[in-house]
mmCIF file with all atom_site columns, C-alpha atoms in Angstrom:
data_model
loop_
_atom_site.group_PDB
_atom_site.id
_atom_site.type_symbol
_atom_site.label_atom_id
_atom_site.label_alt_id
_atom_site.label_comp_id
_atom_site.label_asym_id
_atom_site.label_entity_id
_atom_site.label_seq_id
_atom_site.pdbx_PDB_ins_code
_atom_site.Cartn_x
_atom_site.Cartn_y
_atom_site.Cartn_z
_atom_site.occupancy
_atom_site.B_iso_or_equiv
_atom_site.pdbx_formal_charge
_atom_site.auth_seq_id
_atom_site.auth_comp_id
_atom_site.auth_asym_id
_atom_site.auth_atom_id
_atom_site.pdbx_PDB_model_num
ATOM 1   C CA . UNK A 1 1   ? 99.107  59.994 124.734 1.00 0.00 ? 1   UNK A CA 1
ATOM 2   C CA . UNK A 1 2   ? 97.981  62.236 121.897 1.00 0.00 ? 2   UNK A CA 1
ATOM 3   C CA . UNK A 1 3   ? 94.670  61.217 120.412 1.00 0.00 ? 3   UNK A CA 1
ATOM 4   C CA . UNK A 1 4   ? 93.978  61.613 116.735 1.00 0.00 ? 4   UNK A CA 1
ATOM 5   C CA . UNK A 1 5   ? 90.723  62.261 114.908 1.00 0.00 ? 5   UNK A CA 1
ATOM 6   C CA . UNK A 1 6   ? 90.190  61.534 111.217 1.00 0.00 ? 6   UNK A CA 1
ATOM 7   C CA . UNK A 1 7   ? 87.188  61.321 108.920 1.00 0.00 ? 7   UNK A CA 1
ATOM 8   C CA . UNK A 1 8   ? 85.789  57.811 108.856 1.00 0.00 ? 8   UNK A CA 1
ATOM 9   C CA . UNK A 1 9   ? 85.610  57.573 105.078 1.00 0.00 ? 9   UNK A CA 1
ATOM 10  C CA . UNK A 1 10  ? 86.212  59.450 101.833 1.00 0.00 ? 10  UNK A CA 1
ATOM 11  C CA . UNK A 1 11  ? 85.434  58.797 98.197  1.00 0.00 ? 11  UNK A CA 1
ATOM 12  C CA . UNK A 1 12  ? 87.429  60.107 95.268  1.00 0.00 ? 12  UNK A CA 1
ATOM 13  C CA . UNK A 1 13  ? 87.787  59.550 91.543  1.00 0.00 ? 13  UNK A CA 1
ATOM 14  C CA . UNK A 1 14  ? 90.855  58.347 89.743  1.00 0.00 ? 14  UNK A CA 1
ATOM 15  C CA . UNK A 1 15  ? 93.280  61.121 88.858  1.00 0.00 ? 15  UNK A CA 1
ATOM 16  C CA . UNK A 1 16  ? 92.113  63.465 91.579  1.00 0.00 ? 16  UNK A CA 1
ATOM 17  C CA . UNK A 1 17  ? 94.167  64.767 94.477  1.00 0.00 ? 17  UNK A CA 1
ATOM 18  C CA . UNK A 1 18  ? 93.002  63.507 97.852  1.00 0.00 ? 18  UNK A CA 1
ATOM 19  C CA . UNK A 1 19  ? 93.589  65.327 101.104 1.00 0.00 ? 19  UNK A CA 1
ATOM 20  C CA . UNK A 1 20  ? 92.973  63.588 104.422 1.00 0.00 ? 20  UNK A CA 1
ATOM 21  C CA . UNK A 1 21  ? 93.147  65.720 107.530 1.00 0.00 ? 21  UNK A CA 1
ATOM 22  C CA . UNK A 1 22  ? 93.975  64.496 111.005 1.00 0.00 ? 22  UNK A CA 1
ATOM 23  C CA . UNK A 1 23  ? 93.455  66.421 114.240 1.00 0.00 ? 23  UNK A CA 1
ATOM 24  C CA . UNK A 1 24  ? 95.843  65.947 117.152 1.00 0.00 ? 24  UNK A CA 1
ATOM 25  C CA . UNK A 1 25  ? 95.154  68.781 119.553 1.00 0.00 ? 25  UNK A CA 1
ATOM 26  C CA . UNK A 1 26  ? 97.251  67.376 122.395 1.00 0.00 ? 26  UNK A CA 1
ATOM 27  C CA . UNK A 1 27  ? 100.420 66.730 120.445 1.00 0.00 ? 27  UNK A CA 1
ATOM 28  C CA . UNK A 1 28  ? 103.579 67.033 122.512 1.00 0.00 ? 28  UNK A CA 1
ATOM 29  C CA . UNK A 1 29  ? 106.664 69.019 121.583 1.00 0.00 ? 29  UNK A CA 1
ATOM 30  C CA . UNK A 1 30  ? 108.739 65.953 120.736 1.00 0.00 ? 30  UNK A CA 1
ATOM 31  C CA . UNK A 1 31  ? 106.028 64.038 118.867 1.00 0.00 ? 31  UNK A CA 1
ATOM 32  C CA . UNK A 1 32  ? 106.262 63.214 115.192 1.00 0.00 ? 32  UNK A CA 1
ATOM 33  C CA . UNK A 1 33  ? 103.262 62.682 112.912 1.00 0.00 ? 33  UNK A CA 1
ATOM 34  C CA . UNK A 1 34  ? 103.242 59.500 110.886 1.00 0.00 ? 34  UNK A CA 1
ATOM 35  C CA . UNK A 1 35  ? 100.825 58.128 108.304 1.00 0.00 ? 35  UNK A CA 1
ATOM 36  C CA . UNK A 1 36  ? 100.323 54.481 107.474 1.00 0.00 ? 36  UNK A CA 1
ATOM 37  C CA . UNK A 1 37  ? 98.372  52.757 104.691 1.00 0.00 ? 37  UNK A CA 1
ATOM 38  C CA . UNK A 1 38  ? 96.602  49.439 105.116 1.00 0.00 ? 38  UNK A CA 1
ATOM 39  C CA . UNK A 1 39  ? 95.135  47.206 102.431 1.00 0.00 ? 39  UNK A CA 1
ATOM 40  C CA . UNK A 1 40  ? 92.596  44.512 103.359 1.00 0.00 ? 40  UNK A CA 1
ATOM 41  C CA . UNK A 1 41  ? 94.105  41.510 105.138 1.00 0.00 ? 41  UNK A CA 1
ATOM 42  C CA . UNK A 1 42  ? 97.563  43.060 105.207 1.00 0.00 ? 42  UNK A CA 1
ATOM 43  C CA . UNK A 1 43  ? 99.647  44.835 107.803 1.00 0.00 ? 43  UNK A CA 1
ATOM 44  C CA . UNK A 1 44  ? 99.891  48.643 107.668 1.00 0.00 ? 44  UNK A CA 1
ATOM 45  C CA . UNK A 1 45  ? 102.844 50.129 105.890 1.00 0.00 ? 45  UNK A CA 1
ATOM 46  C CA . UNK A 1 46  ? 104.602 53.436 106.461 1.00 0.00 ? 46  UNK A CA 1
ATOM 47  C CA . UNK A 1 47  ? 103.781 56.239 103.999 1.00 0.00 ? 47  UNK A CA 1
ATOM 48  C CA . UNK A 1 48  ? 105.254 59.439 105.323 1.00 0.00 ? 48  UNK A CA 1
ATOM 49  C CA . UNK A 1 49  ? 106.354 61.176 108.492 1.00 0.00 ? 49  UNK A CA 1
ATOM 50  C CA . UNK A 1 50  ? 106.917 64.778 109.515 1.00 0.00 ? 50  UNK A CA 1
ATOM 51  C CA . UNK A 1 51  ? 107.449 67.147 112.391 1.00 0.00 ? 51  UNK A CA 1
ATOM 52  C CA . UNK A 1 52  ? 106.515 70.536 110.950 1.00 0.00 ? 52  UNK A CA 1
ATOM 53  C CA . UNK A 1 53  ? 105.834 72.407 107.694 1.00 0.00 ? 53  UNK A CA 1
ATOM 54  C CA . UNK A 1 54  ? 105.874 70.188 104.624 1.00 0.00 ? 54  UNK A CA 1
ATOM 55  C CA . UNK A 1 55  ? 107.355 66.828 103.782 1.00 0.00 ? 55  UNK A CA 1
ATOM 56  C CA . UNK A 1 56  ? 107.184 65.195 100.361 1.00 0.00 ? 56  UNK A CA 1
ATOM 57  C CA . UNK A 1 57  ? 108.227 61.800 99.128  1.00 0.00 ? 57  UNK A CA 1
ATOM 58  C CA . UNK A 1 58  ? 107.526 59.727 96.038  1.00 0.00 ? 58  UNK A CA 1
ATOM 59  C CA . UNK A 1 59  ? 104.015 58.767 97.107  1.00 0.00 ? 59  UNK A CA 1
ATOM 60  C CA . UNK A 1 60  ? 102.590 61.598 99.229  1.00 0.00 ? 60  UNK A CA 1
ATOM 61  C CA . UNK A 1 61  ? 102.987 64.981 100.836 1.00 0.00 ? 61  UNK A CA 1
ATOM 62  C CA . UNK A 1 62  ? 102.381 65.867 104.450 1.00 0.00 ? 62  UNK A CA 1
ATOM 63  C CA . UNK A 1 63  ? 101.381 69.372 105.478 1.00 0.00 ? 63  UNK A CA 1
ATOM 64  C CA . UNK A 1 64  ? 101.709 70.423 109.110 1.00 0.00 ? 64  UNK A CA 1
ATOM 65  C CA . UNK A 1 65  ? 100.713 73.930 110.238 1.00 0.00 ? 65  UNK A CA 1
ATOM 66  C CA . UNK A 1 66  ? 102.772 75.910 112.706 1.00 0.00 ? 66  UNK A CA 1
ATOM 67  C CA . UNK A 1 67  ? 100.650 74.960 115.722 1.00 0.00 ? 67  UNK A CA 1
ATOM 68  C CA . UNK A 1 68  ? 100.978 71.239 114.766 1.00 0.00 ? 68  UNK A CA 1
ATOM 69  C CA . UNK A 1 69  ? 97.461  70.533 116.040 1.00 0.00 ? 69  UNK A CA 1
ATOM 70  C CA . UNK A 1 70  ? 96.521  68.994 112.724 1.00 0.00 ? 70  UNK A CA 1
ATOM 71  C CA . UNK A 1 71  ? 98.132  67.498 109.659 1.00 0.00 ? 71  UNK A CA 1
ATOM 72  C CA . UNK A 1 72  ? 97.013  66.777 106.105 1.00 0.00 ? 72  UNK A CA 1
ATOM 73  C CA . UNK A 1 73  ? 98.067  63.816 104.013 1.00 0.00 ? 73  UNK A CA 1
ATOM 74  C CA . UNK A 1 74  ? 97.934  64.646 100.319 1.00 0.00 ? 74  UNK A CA 1
ATOM 75  C CA . UNK A 1 75  ? 97.837  61.896 97.695  1.00 0.00 ? 75  UNK A CA 1
ATOM 76  C CA . UNK A 1 76  ? 98.344  63.289 94.182  1.00 0.00 ? 76  UNK A CA 1
ATOM 77  C CA . UNK A 1 77  ? 96.416  61.785 91.292  1.00 0.00 ? 77  UNK A CA 1
ATOM 78  C CA . UNK A 1 78  ? 95.027  58.740 93.065  1.00 0.00 ? 78  UNK A CA 1
ATOM 79  C CA . UNK A 1 79  ? 94.419  55.469 91.285  1.00 0.00 ? 79  UNK A CA 1
ATOM 80  C CA . UNK A 1 80  ? 92.181  52.512 92.091  1.00 0.00 ? 80  UNK A CA 1
ATOM 81  C CA . UNK A 1 81  ? 95.111  50.878 93.875  1.00 0.00 ? 81  UNK A CA 1
ATOM 82  C CA . UNK A 1 82  ? 95.139  53.673 96.445  1.00 0.00 ? 82  UNK A CA 1
ATOM 83  C CA . UNK A 1 83  ? 91.881  52.361 97.867  1.00 0.00 ? 83  UNK A CA 1
ATOM 84  C CA . UNK A 1 84  ? 92.860  51.545 101.439 1.00 0.00 ? 84  UNK A CA 1
ATOM 85  C CA . UNK A 1 85  ? 92.588  52.664 105.050 1.00 0.00 ? 85  UNK A CA 1
ATOM 86  C CA . UNK A 1 86  ? 94.887  55.505 106.049 1.00 0.00 ? 86  UNK A CA 1
ATOM 87  C CA . UNK A 1 87  ? 95.948  55.957 109.658 1.00 0.00 ? 87  UNK A CA 1
ATOM 88  C CA . UNK A 1 88  ? 97.374  59.039 111.284 1.00 0.00 ? 88  UNK A CA 1
ATOM 89  C CA . UNK A 1 89  ? 99.589  58.420 114.302 1.00 0.00 ? 89  UNK A CA 1
ATOM 90  C CA . UNK A 1 90  ? 101.326 60.680 116.730 1.00 0.00 ? 90  UNK A CA 1
ATOM 91  C CA . UNK A 1 91  ? 104.356 59.024 118.201 1.00 0.00 ? 91  UNK A CA 1
ATOM 92  C CA . UNK A 1 92  ? 103.948 59.239 121.922 1.00 0.00 ? 92  UNK A CA 1
ATOM 93  C CA . UNK A 1 93  ? 107.623 58.983 122.730 1.00 0.00 ? 93  UNK A CA 1
ATOM 94  C CA . UNK A 1 94  ? 107.080 55.757 124.609 1.00 0.00 ? 94  UNK A CA 1
ATOM 95  C CA . UNK A 1 95  ? 107.330 53.616 121.454 1.00 0.00 ? 95  UNK A CA 1
ATOM 96  C CA . UNK A 1 96  ? 103.679 52.614 121.663 1.00 0.00 ? 96  UNK A CA 1
ATOM 97  C CA . UNK A 1 97  ? 102.120 53.001 118.248 1.00 0.00 ? 97  UNK A CA 1
ATOM 98  C CA . UNK A 1 98  ? 98.511  53.912 118.918 1.00 0.00 ? 98  UNK A CA 1
ATOM 99  C CA . UNK A 1 99  ? 96.225  53.541 115.920 1.00 0.00 ? 99  UNK A CA 1
ATOM 100 C CA . UNK A 1 100 ? 92.849  55.206 115.646 1.00 0.00 ? 100 UNK A CA 1
ATOM 101 C CA . UNK A 1 101 ? 90.043  54.003 113.411 1.00 0.00 ? 101 UNK A CA 1
ATOM 102 C CA . UNK A 1 102 ? 91.644  55.456 110.295 1.00 0.00 ? 102 UNK A CA 1
ATOM 103 C CA . UNK A 1 103 ? 90.099  56.903 107.132 1.00 0.00 ? 103 UNK A CA 1
ATOM 104 C CA . UNK A 1 104 ? 88.692  54.475 104.610 1.00 0.00 ? 104 UNK A CA 1
ATOM 105 C CA . UNK A 1 105 ? 89.486  55.892 101.156 1.00 0.00 ? 105 UNK A CA 1
ATOM 106 C CA . UNK A 1 106 ? 87.616  54.528 98.185  1.00 0.00 ? 106 UNK A CA 1
ATOM 107 C CA . UNK A 1 107 ? 88.835  55.502 94.743  1.00 0.00 ? 107 UNK A CA 1
ATOM 108 C CA . UNK A 1 108 ? 86.227  55.225 92.029  1.00 0.00 ? 108 UNK A CA 1
ATOM 109 C CA . UNK A 1 109 ? 86.808  54.748 88.313  1.00 0.00 ? 109 UNK A CA 1
ATOM 110 C CA . UNK B 2 1   ? 115.347 39.635 102.788 1.00 0.00 ? 1   UNK B CA 1
ATOM 111 C CA . UNK B 2 2   ? 114.899 41.553 106.002 1.00 0.00 ? 2   UNK B CA 1
ATOM 112 C CA . UNK B 2 3   ? 111.449 41.594 107.418 1.00 0.00 ? 3   UNK B CA 1
ATOM 113 C CA . UNK B 2 4   ? 108.908 40.428 109.927 1.00 0.00 ? 4   UNK B CA 1
ATOM 114 C CA . UNK B 2 5   ? 107.208 37.074 109.489 1.00 0.00 ? 5   UNK B CA 1
ATOM 115 C CA . UNK B 2 6   ? 103.998 35.879 111.026 1.00 0.00 ? 6   UNK B CA 1
ATOM 116 C CA . UNK B 2 7   ? 102.789 32.340 110.878 1.00 0.00 ? 7   UNK B CA 1
ATOM 117 C CA . UNK B 2 8   ? 100.471 30.785 110.122 1.00 0.00 ? 8   UNK B CA 1
ATOM 118 C CA . UNK B 2 9   ? 98.453  33.075 107.840 1.00 0.00 ? 9   UNK B CA 1
ATOM 119 C CA . UNK B 2 10  ? 95.191  31.355 108.776 1.00 0.00 ? 10  UNK B CA 1
ATOM 120 C CA . UNK B 2 11  ? 94.471  29.490 111.984 1.00 0.00 ? 11  UNK B CA 1
ATOM 121 C CA . UNK B 2 12  ? 91.402  27.633 113.115 1.00 0.00 ? 12  UNK B CA 1
ATOM 122 C CA . UNK B 2 13  ? 90.889  26.483 116.681 1.00 0.00 ? 13  UNK B CA 1
ATOM 123 C CA . UNK B 2 14  ? 88.117  25.060 118.759 1.00 0.00 ? 14  UNK B CA 1
ATOM 124 C CA . UNK B 2 15  ? 86.608  27.162 121.489 1.00 0.00 ? 15  UNK B CA 1
ATOM 125 C CA . UNK B 2 16  ? 88.381  26.731 124.807 1.00 0.00 ? 16  UNK B CA 1
ATOM 126 C CA . UNK B 2 17  ? 91.758  25.852 123.338 1.00 0.00 ? 17  UNK B CA 1
ATOM 127 C CA . UNK B 2 18  ? 94.870  27.935 123.732 1.00 0.00 ? 18  UNK B CA 1
ATOM 128 C CA . UNK B 2 19  ? 96.653  28.857 120.533 1.00 0.00 ? 19  UNK B CA 1
ATOM 129 C CA . UNK B 2 20  ? 100.059 30.444 119.896 1.00 0.00 ? 20  UNK B CA 1
ATOM 130 C CA . UNK B 2 21  ? 100.777 32.830 117.028 1.00 0.00 ? 21  UNK B CA 1
ATOM 131 C CA . UNK B 2 22  ? 104.343 33.151 115.824 1.00 0.00 ? 22  UNK B CA 1
ATOM 132 C CA . UNK B 2 23  ? 106.183 36.392 115.034 1.00 0.00 ? 23  UNK B CA 1
ATOM 133 C CA . UNK B 2 24  ? 109.817 36.520 113.960 1.00 0.00 ? 24  UNK B CA 1
ATOM 134 C CA . UNK B 2 25  ? 111.871 39.482 112.765 1.00 0.00 ? 25  UNK B CA 1
ATOM 135 C CA . UNK B 2 26  ? 115.371 39.726 111.313 1.00 0.00 ? 26  UNK B CA 1
ATOM 136 C CA . UNK B 2 27  ? 115.546 43.510 111.342 1.00 0.00 ? 27  UNK B CA 1
ATOM 137 C CA . UNK B 2 28  ? 117.540 43.594 114.586 1.00 0.00 ? 28  UNK B CA 1
ATOM 138 C CA . UNK B 2 29  ? 114.763 45.666 116.137 1.00 0.00 ? 29  UNK B CA 1
ATOM 139 C CA . UNK B 2 30  ? 114.579 46.002 119.884 1.00 0.00 ? 30  UNK B CA 1
ATOM 140 C CA . UNK B 2 31  ? 110.837 46.608 120.133 1.00 0.00 ? 31  UNK B CA 1
ATOM 141 C CA . UNK B 2 32  ? 108.044 44.263 119.096 1.00 0.00 ? 32  UNK B CA 1
ATOM 142 C CA . UNK B 2 33  ? 104.272 44.622 119.261 1.00 0.00 ? 33  UNK B CA 1
ATOM 143 C CA . UNK B 2 34  ? 101.062 42.654 118.941 1.00 0.00 ? 34  UNK B CA 1
ATOM 144 C CA . UNK B 2 35  ? 97.838  44.202 117.676 1.00 0.00 ? 35  UNK B CA 1
ATOM 145 C CA . UNK B 2 36  ? 94.339  42.910 117.215 1.00 0.00 ? 36  UNK B CA 1
ATOM 146 C CA . UNK B 2 37  ? 92.080  44.123 114.405 1.00 0.00 ? 37  UNK B CA 1
ATOM 147 C CA . UNK B 2 38  ? 88.375  43.375 114.150 1.00 0.00 ? 38  UNK B CA 1
ATOM 148 C CA . UNK B 2 39  ? 86.447  43.812 110.885 1.00 0.00 ? 39  UNK B CA 1
ATOM 149 C CA . UNK B 2 40  ? 86.141  47.465 109.893 1.00 0.00 ? 40  UNK B CA 1
ATOM 150 C CA . UNK B 2 41  ? 88.030  48.600 112.961 1.00 0.00 ? 41  UNK B CA 1
ATOM 151 C CA . UNK B 2 42  ? 91.434  50.058 113.704 1.00 0.00 ? 42  UNK B CA 1
ATOM 152 C CA . UNK B 2 43  ? 94.327  48.293 115.393 1.00 0.00 ? 43  UNK B CA 1
ATOM 153 C CA . UNK B 2 44  ? 94.318  47.796 119.149 1.00 0.00 ? 44  UNK B CA 1
ATOM 154 C CA . UNK B 2 45  ? 97.522  47.185 121.074 1.00 0.00 ? 45  UNK B CA 1
ATOM 155 C CA . UNK B 2 46  ? 97.660  43.906 123.017 1.00 0.00 ? 46  UNK B CA 1
ATOM 156 C CA . UNK B 2 47  ? 101.244 43.697 124.288 1.00 0.00 ? 47  UNK B CA 1
ATOM 157 C CA . UNK B 2 48  ? 104.574 45.245 123.476 1.00 0.00 ? 48  UNK B CA 1
ATOM 158 C CA . UNK B 2 49  ? 108.175 44.568 124.374 1.00 0.00 ? 49  UNK B CA 1
ATOM 159 C CA . UNK B 2 50  ? 111.160 46.870 124.203 1.00 0.00 ? 50  UNK B CA 1
ATOM 160 C CA . UNK B 2 51  ? 113.801 44.456 125.438 1.00 0.00 ? 51  UNK B CA 1
ATOM 161 C CA . UNK B 2 52  ? 114.348 40.746 125.810 1.00 0.00 ? 52  UNK B CA 1
ATOM 162 C CA . UNK B 2 53  ? 112.653 39.201 128.853 1.00 0.00 ? 53  UNK B CA 1
ATOM 163 C CA . UNK B 2 54  ? 110.477 42.249 129.402 1.00 0.00 ? 54  UNK B CA 1
ATOM 164 C CA . UNK B 2 55  ? 107.060 43.232 128.063 1.00 0.00 ? 55  UNK B CA 1
ATOM 165 C CA . UNK B 2 56  ? 104.154 45.503 128.911 1.00 0.00 ? 56  UNK B CA 1
ATOM 166 C CA . UNK B 2 57  ? 100.398 45.261 128.577 1.00 0.00 ? 57  UNK B CA 1
ATOM 167 C CA . UNK B 2 58  ? 98.669  47.292 125.942 1.00 0.00 ? 58  UNK B CA 1
ATOM 168 C CA . UNK B 2 59  ? 95.037  48.342 125.915 1.00 0.00 ? 59  UNK B CA 1
ATOM 169 C CA . UNK B 2 60  ? 93.484  44.883 125.557 1.00 0.00 ? 60  UNK B CA 1
ATOM 170 C CA . UNK B 2 61  ? 95.855  42.402 127.217 1.00 0.00 ? 61  UNK B CA 1
ATOM 171 C CA . UNK B 2 62  ? 93.226  40.345 129.039 1.00 0.00 ? 62  UNK B CA 1
ATOM 172 C CA . UNK B 2 63  ? 93.086  36.791 127.759 1.00 0.00 ? 63  UNK B CA 1
ATOM 173 C CA . UNK B 2 64  ? 96.470  37.011 126.029 1.00 0.00 ? 64  UNK B CA 1
ATOM 174 C CA . UNK B 2 65  ? 100.029 36.182 127.045 1.00 0.00 ? 65  UNK B CA 1
ATOM 175 C CA . UNK B 2 66  ? 103.417 36.784 125.439 1.00 0.00 ? 66  UNK B CA 1
ATOM 176 C CA . UNK B 2 67  ? 107.069 35.944 125.930 1.00 0.00 ? 67  UNK B CA 1
ATOM 177 C CA . UNK B 2 68  ? 110.263 37.572 124.697 1.00 0.00 ? 68  UNK B CA 1
ATOM 178 C CA . UNK B 2 69  ? 113.038 35.045 125.225 1.00 0.00 ? 69  UNK B CA 1
ATOM 179 C CA . UNK B 2 70  ? 114.895 36.084 122.092 1.00 0.00 ? 70  UNK B CA 1
ATOM 180 C CA . UNK B 2 71  ? 115.248 39.460 120.411 1.00 0.00 ? 71  UNK B CA 1
ATOM 181 C CA . UNK B 2 72  ? 113.969 38.018 117.141 1.00 0.00 ? 72  UNK B CA 1
ATOM 182 C CA . UNK B 2 73  ? 110.834 36.358 118.460 1.00 0.00 ? 73  UNK B CA 1
ATOM 183 C CA . UNK B 2 74  ? 107.659 37.545 120.189 1.00 0.00 ? 74  UNK B CA 1
ATOM 184 C CA . UNK B 2 75  ? 105.004 34.798 120.238 1.00 0.00 ? 75  UNK B CA 1
ATOM 185 C CA . UNK B 2 76  ? 101.449 35.580 121.298 1.00 0.00 ? 76  UNK B CA 1
ATOM 186 C CA . UNK B 2 77  ? 99.262  33.019 123.059 1.00 0.00 ? 77  UNK B CA 1
ATOM 187 C CA . UNK B 2 78  ? 95.524  33.477 122.844 1.00 0.00 ? 78  UNK B CA 1
ATOM 188 C CA . UNK B 2 79  ? 94.177  31.733 125.921 1.00 0.00 ? 79  UNK B CA 1
ATOM 189 C CA . UNK B 2 80  ? 90.792  30.247 126.630 1.00 0.00 ? 80  UNK B CA 1
ATOM 190 C CA . UNK B 2 81  ? 90.140  33.279 128.849 1.00 0.00 ? 81  UNK B CA 1
ATOM 191 C CA . UNK B 2 82  ? 89.860  35.521 125.793 1.00 0.00 ? 82  UNK B CA 1
ATOM 192 C CA . UNK B 2 83  ? 86.119  35.812 125.320 1.00 0.00 ? 83  UNK B CA 1
ATOM 193 C CA . UNK B 2 84  ? 86.059  36.679 121.630 1.00 0.00 ? 84  UNK B CA 1
ATOM 194 C CA . UNK B 2 85  ? 89.353  35.595 120.057 1.00 0.00 ? 85  UNK B CA 1
ATOM 195 C CA . UNK B 2 86  ? 88.289  35.532 116.403 1.00 0.00 ? 86  UNK B CA 1
ATOM 196 C CA . UNK B 2 87  ? 90.180  38.431 114.794 1.00 0.00 ? 87  UNK B CA 1
ATOM 197 C CA . UNK B 2 88  ? 93.071  39.473 112.584 1.00 0.00 ? 88  UNK B CA 1
ATOM 198 C CA . UNK B 2 89  ? 96.333  39.624 114.574 1.00 0.00 ? 89  UNK B CA 1
ATOM 199 C CA . UNK B 2 90  ? 99.238  41.790 113.497 1.00 0.00 ? 90  UNK B CA 1
ATOM 200 C CA . UNK B 2 91  ? 102.785 41.769 114.776 1.00 0.00 ? 91  UNK B CA 1
ATOM 201 C CA . UNK B 2 92  ? 105.142 44.711 114.351 1.00 0.00 ? 92  UNK B CA 1
ATOM 202 C CA . UNK B 2 93  ? 108.663 45.728 115.244 1.00 0.00 ? 93  UNK B CA 1
ATOM 203 C CA . UNK B 2 94  ? 110.614 48.945 115.460 1.00 0.00 ? 94  UNK B CA 1
ATOM 204 C CA . UNK B 2 95  ? 114.003 50.211 116.455 1.00 0.00 ? 95  UNK B CA 1
ATOM 205 C CA . UNK B 2 96  ? 114.451 52.346 119.550 1.00 0.00 ? 96  UNK B CA 1
ATOM 206 C CA . UNK B 2 97  ? 116.437 55.448 120.253 1.00 0.00 ? 97  UNK B CA 1
ATOM 207 C CA . UNK B 2 98  ? 114.802 57.902 117.899 1.00 0.00 ? 98  UNK B CA 1
ATOM 208 C CA . UNK B 2 99  ? 111.481 59.664 118.255 1.00 0.00 ? 99  UNK B CA 1
ATOM 209 C CA . UNK B 2 100 ? 110.652 59.283 114.575 1.00 0.00 ? 100 UNK B CA 1
ATOM 210 C CA . UNK B 2 101 ? 111.199 55.596 114.056 1.00 0.00 ? 101 UNK B CA 1
ATOM 211 C CA . UNK B 2 102 ? 108.564 53.725 112.052 1.00 0.00 ? 102 UNK B CA 1
ATOM 212 C CA . UNK B 2 103 ? 106.920 50.403 112.790 1.00 0.00 ? 103 UNK B CA 1
ATOM 213 C CA . UNK B 2 104 ? 107.222 47.482 110.379 1.00 0.00 ? 104 UNK B CA 1
ATOM 214 C CA . UNK B 2 105 ? 104.333 45.048 110.229 1.00 0.00 ? 105 UNK B CA 1
ATOM 215 C CA . UNK B 2 106 ? 103.959 41.418 109.349 1.00 0.00 ? 106 UNK B CA 1
ATOM 216 C CA . UNK B 2 107 ? 101.242 40.143 107.031 1.00 0.00 ? 107 UNK B CA 1
ATOM 217 C CA . UNK B 2 108 ? 99.019  39.070 109.877 1.00 0.00 ? 108 UNK B CA 1
ATOM 218 C CA . UNK B 2 109 ? 97.392  35.896 111.162 1.00 0.00 ? 109 UNK B CA 1
ATOM 219 C CA . UNK B 2 110 ? 93.665  35.470 110.830 1.00 0.00 ? 110 UNK B CA 1
ATOM 220 C CA . UNK B 2 111 ? 92.409  33.432 113.766 1.00 0.00 ? 111 UNK B CA 1
ATOM 221 C CA . UNK B 2 112 ? 88.988  31.838 113.658 1.00 0.00 ? 112 UNK B CA 1
ATOM 222 C CA . UNK B 2 113 ? 87.602  30.084 116.686 1.00 0.00 ? 113 UNK B CA 1
ATOM 223 C CA . UNK B 2 114 ? 84.791  27.652 116.025 1.00 0.00 ? 114 UNK B CA 1
#
């Protein structure tokens, strides 16, 4: 199973772009990289997923370099409501979603 | 509305009692999961099931039991053998067959043992 490493916490100000990087040195060829967001006392929810290069949706972008040993979640112009824990997962191919400790993002006014 | 429902949202039990947490999904997903989350921590996998009448232990299965008699339901029993059962419990489901399928989570059950 690929293990992921993320910063424990980050602070940002409203309106700024936030980049959260995740390391997954042992990623397998068939693995996808998925990011989830979790608010307090709620279940995580899917944000974005990618395999290589860049993926963008209405809420975030995901950058994956050619070696796929890391990935960066980019949140454009964050607001107070983006304060949450962000988890990076590497799908192991066995349908076991293994969550690390996540990155606690705090957006300040 | 399609989704995954956990009940109850809050649960209080006396120490030494077994308690069962409910998880139901109407997404027609084959796989279902139970996670435990302690304050300030990530999610830890307790049990998962990919097909009816079959399930596998996750990383912290001791003191827990599950059943999967129906595709839609995956109840979790926290037994008296679980030494520290007070936690936030999350149920999830996903489809199978693709490497990039996402997991859908319920809103969680907060269990407090007094």
